[in-house]
Coordinates of C-alpha atoms in Angstrom, one line a residue:
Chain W
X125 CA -16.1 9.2 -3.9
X126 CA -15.4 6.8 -1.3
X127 CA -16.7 7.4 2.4
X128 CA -17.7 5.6 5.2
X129 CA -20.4 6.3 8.2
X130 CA -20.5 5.3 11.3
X131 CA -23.5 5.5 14.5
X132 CA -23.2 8.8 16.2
X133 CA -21.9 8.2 20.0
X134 CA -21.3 8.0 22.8
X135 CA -22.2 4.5 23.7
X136 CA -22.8 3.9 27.4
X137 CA -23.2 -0.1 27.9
X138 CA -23.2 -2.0 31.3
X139 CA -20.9 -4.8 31.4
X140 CA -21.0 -7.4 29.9
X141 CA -24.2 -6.6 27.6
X142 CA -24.0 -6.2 23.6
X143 CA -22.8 -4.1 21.9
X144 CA -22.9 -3.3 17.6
X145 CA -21.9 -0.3 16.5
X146 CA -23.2 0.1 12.7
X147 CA -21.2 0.5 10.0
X148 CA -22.2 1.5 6.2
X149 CA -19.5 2.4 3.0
X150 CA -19.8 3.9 -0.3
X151 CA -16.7 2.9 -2.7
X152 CA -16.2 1.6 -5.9
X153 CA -14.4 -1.1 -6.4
X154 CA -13.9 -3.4 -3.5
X155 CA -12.2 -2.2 -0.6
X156 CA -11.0 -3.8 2.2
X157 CA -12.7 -3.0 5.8
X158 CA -10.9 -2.7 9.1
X159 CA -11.9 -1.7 12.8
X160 CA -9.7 0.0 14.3
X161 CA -9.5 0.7 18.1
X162 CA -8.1 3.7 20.1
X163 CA -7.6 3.6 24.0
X164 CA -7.1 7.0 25.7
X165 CA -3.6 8.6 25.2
X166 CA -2.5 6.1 22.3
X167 CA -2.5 6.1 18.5
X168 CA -5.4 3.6 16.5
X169 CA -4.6 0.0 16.5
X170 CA -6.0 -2.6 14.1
X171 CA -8.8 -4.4 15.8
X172 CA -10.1 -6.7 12.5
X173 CA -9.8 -6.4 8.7
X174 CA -12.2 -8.6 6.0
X175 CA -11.0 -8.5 2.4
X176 CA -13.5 -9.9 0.3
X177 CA -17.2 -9.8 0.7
X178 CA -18.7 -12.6 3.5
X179 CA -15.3 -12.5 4.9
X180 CA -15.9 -12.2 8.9
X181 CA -13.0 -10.6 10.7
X182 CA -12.3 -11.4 14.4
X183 CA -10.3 -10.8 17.3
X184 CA -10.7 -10.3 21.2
X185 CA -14.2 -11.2 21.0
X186 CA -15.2 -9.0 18.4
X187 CA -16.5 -9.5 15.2
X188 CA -17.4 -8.0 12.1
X189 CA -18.8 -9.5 8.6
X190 CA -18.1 -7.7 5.5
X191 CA -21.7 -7.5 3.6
X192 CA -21.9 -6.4 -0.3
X193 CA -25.4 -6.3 -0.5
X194 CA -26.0 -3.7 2.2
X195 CA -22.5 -2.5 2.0
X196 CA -22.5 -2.5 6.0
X197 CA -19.5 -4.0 8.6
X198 CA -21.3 -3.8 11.6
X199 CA -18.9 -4.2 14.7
X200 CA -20.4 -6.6 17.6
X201 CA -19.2 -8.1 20.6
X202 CA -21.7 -10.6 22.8
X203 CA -20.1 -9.1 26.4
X204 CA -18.6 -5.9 26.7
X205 CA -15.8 -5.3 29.6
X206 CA -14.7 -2.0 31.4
X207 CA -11.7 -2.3 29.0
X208 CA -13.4 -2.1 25.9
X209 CA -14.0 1.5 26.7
X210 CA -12.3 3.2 23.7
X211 CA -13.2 5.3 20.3
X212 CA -13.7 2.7 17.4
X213 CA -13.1 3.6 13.7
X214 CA -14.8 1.9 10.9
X215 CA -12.4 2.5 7.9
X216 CA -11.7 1.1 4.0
X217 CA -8.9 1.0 1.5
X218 CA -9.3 2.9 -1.2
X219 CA -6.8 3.0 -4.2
X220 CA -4.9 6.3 -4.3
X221 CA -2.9 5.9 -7.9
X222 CA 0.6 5.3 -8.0
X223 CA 0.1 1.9 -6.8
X224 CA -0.8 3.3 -2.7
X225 CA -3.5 2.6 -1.0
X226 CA -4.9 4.7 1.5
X227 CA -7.5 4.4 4.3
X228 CA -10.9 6.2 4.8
X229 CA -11.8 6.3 8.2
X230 CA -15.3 7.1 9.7
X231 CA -15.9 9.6 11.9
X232 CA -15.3 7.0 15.0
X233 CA -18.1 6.1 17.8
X234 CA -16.8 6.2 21.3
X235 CA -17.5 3.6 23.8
X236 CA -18.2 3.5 27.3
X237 CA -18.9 0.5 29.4
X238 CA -19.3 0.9 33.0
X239 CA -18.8 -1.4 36.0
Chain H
X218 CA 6.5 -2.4 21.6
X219 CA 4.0 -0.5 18.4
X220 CA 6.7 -0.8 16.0
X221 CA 6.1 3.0 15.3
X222 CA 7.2 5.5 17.9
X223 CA 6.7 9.6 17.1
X224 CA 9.0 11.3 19.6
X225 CA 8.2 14.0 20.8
X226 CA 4.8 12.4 22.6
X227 CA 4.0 16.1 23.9
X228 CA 5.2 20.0 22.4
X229 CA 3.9 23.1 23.3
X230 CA 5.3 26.3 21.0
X231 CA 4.4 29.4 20.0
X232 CA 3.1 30.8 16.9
X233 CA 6.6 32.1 15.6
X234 CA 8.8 28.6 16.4
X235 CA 9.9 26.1 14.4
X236 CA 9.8 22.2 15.7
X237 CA 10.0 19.2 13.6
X238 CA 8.0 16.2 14.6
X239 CA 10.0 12.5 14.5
X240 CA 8.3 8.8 13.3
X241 CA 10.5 6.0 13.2
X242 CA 8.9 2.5 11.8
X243 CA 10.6 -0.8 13.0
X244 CA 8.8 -3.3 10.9
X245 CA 10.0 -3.1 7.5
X246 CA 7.0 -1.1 5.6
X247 CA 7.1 1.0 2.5
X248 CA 4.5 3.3 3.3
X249 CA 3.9 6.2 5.5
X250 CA 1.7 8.4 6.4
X251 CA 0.9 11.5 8.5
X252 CA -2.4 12.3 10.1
X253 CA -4.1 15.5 11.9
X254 CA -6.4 14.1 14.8
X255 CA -8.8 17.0 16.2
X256 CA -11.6 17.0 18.5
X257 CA -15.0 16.1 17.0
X258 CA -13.5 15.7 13.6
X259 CA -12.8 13.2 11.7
X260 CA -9.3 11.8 11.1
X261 CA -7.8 13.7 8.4
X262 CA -5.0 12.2 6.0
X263 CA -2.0 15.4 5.5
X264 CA 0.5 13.2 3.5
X265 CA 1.5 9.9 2.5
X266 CA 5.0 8.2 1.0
X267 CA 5.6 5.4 -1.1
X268 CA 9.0 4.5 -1.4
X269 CA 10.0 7.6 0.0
X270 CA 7.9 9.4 -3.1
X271 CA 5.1 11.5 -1.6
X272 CA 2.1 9.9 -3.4
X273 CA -0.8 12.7 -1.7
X274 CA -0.7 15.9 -0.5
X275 CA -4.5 16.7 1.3
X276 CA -4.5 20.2 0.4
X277 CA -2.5 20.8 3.4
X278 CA -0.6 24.1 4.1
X279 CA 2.3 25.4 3.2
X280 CA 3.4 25.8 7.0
X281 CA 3.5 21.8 7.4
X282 CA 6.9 20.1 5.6
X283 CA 7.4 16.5 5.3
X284 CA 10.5 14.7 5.0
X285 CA 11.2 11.3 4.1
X286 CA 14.5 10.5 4.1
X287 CA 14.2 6.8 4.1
X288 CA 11.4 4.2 3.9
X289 CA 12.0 4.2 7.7
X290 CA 11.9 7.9 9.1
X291 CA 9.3 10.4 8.3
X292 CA 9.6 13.9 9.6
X293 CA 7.3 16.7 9.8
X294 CA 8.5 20.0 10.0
X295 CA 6.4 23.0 11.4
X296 CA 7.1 26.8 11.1
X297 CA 4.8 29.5 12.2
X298 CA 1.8 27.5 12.9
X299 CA -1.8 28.7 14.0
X300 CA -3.7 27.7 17.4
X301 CA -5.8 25.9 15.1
X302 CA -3.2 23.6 14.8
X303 CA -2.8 22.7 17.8
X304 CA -4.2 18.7 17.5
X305 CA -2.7 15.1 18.1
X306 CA -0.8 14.2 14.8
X307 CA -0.6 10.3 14.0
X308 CA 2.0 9.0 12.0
X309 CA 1.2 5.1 10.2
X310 CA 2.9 2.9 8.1
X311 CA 1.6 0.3 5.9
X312 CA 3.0 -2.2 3.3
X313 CA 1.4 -1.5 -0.2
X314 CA -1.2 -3.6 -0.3
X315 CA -5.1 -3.2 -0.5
X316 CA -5.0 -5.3 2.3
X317 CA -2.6 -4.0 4.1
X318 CA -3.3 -2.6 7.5
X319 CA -2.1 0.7 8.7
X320 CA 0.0 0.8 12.0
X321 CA -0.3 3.9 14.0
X322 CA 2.2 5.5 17.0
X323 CA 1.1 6.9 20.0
X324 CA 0.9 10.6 18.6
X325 CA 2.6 13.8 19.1
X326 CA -0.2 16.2 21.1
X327 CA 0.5 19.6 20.1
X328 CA -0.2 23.0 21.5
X329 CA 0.0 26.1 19.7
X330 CA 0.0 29.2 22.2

């Protein structure tokens, strides 16, 4: 079946260093892969998405490249902020029947950057 | 604005009560879905509608009830829940796409005494 794993956290970065946070799938098919973002006391809000593999999703500095061959879509931003603390999810579409789609999320990785 | 708003944002109730949980979706979607959010767990999927057709039902007990009255509004309704329950619940919608991104409300924390 489909699944997707993500780094164990917490992350604890200074600002302004690097952060990835790794990223590996098993699907069949080809999904799509998304980020998505959570801030404390909110829902999950789309960060990036790639469709096809190479694709490179961005947005807000981050980025992610969607790689077949290692079936990875590693999350990395070159300079972290206070404000990037959050919990990411790694996710992918999968196809549910009945012409839906549904998302498989990772277990999410949360961040902490300090002053 | 999220263009998906769950009211109530907070409920606290007790084992024997019976609450029902509201999402409203303001950007024309044809899917949504509901989600359990515990602590060190990962998100879990409970149901999902298509065109107002429930499409999946995660194995999800019998004391959880959605409702989709239109592709717009998506209800769940509760009756005597567990303290195990007790969670943040995520409704999403989506268009019906492969690519389609899901977009999540803020969540409705909930606290079974």
């Amino acid at each position: 079946g489909n699944s997707v794993t993500q780094m164990e956290g917490p992350v604890t970065l200074s600002e302004e260093a690097f952060l990835t946070i790794n990223c590996t799938y098993t699907a069949t098919g080809y999904p799509s892969l998304f980020w998505y973002v959570q801030y404390p006391g909110e829902g999950l809000q789309l960060l990036l998405k790639a469709t096809k593999a190479d694709d490179k999703g961005s947005n807000k500095g981050f980025e992610a490249t969607y790689r077949k061959e290692t079936t990875s879509f590693h999350l990395e931003k070159g300079s972290v902020q206070v404000s990037d603390s959050a919990v990411y999810f790694c996710a992918l579409s999968r196809d549910s029947g009945a012409g839906s789609y549904q998302l498989t999320f990772g277990k999410g990785t949360k961040l902490s950057v300090i002053p | 604005e999220t263009g998906v708003t769950q009211t109530p944002r907070h409920l606290v109730m007790g084992m024997t009560n019976k609450k029902s949980l509201k999402c409203e979706q303001h950007l024309g979607h044809n899917a949504m879905y509901w989600y359990k959010q515990s602590a060190k767990k990962p998100l879990e999927l409970m149901f999902v509608y298509s065109l107002e057709e429930r499409v999946e039902n995660n194995s999800v007990p019998s004391r959880f009830s959605p409702e989709c009255p239109n592709s717009s509004h998506l209800f769940l309704h509760l009756h005597t829940l567990q303290p195990e329950d007790s969670a943040l619940y995520l409704c999403a919608s989506s268009q019906e796409t492969r690519s389609g991104p899901q977009h999540f409300g803020d969540g409705t924390r909930l606290s079974i005494l």
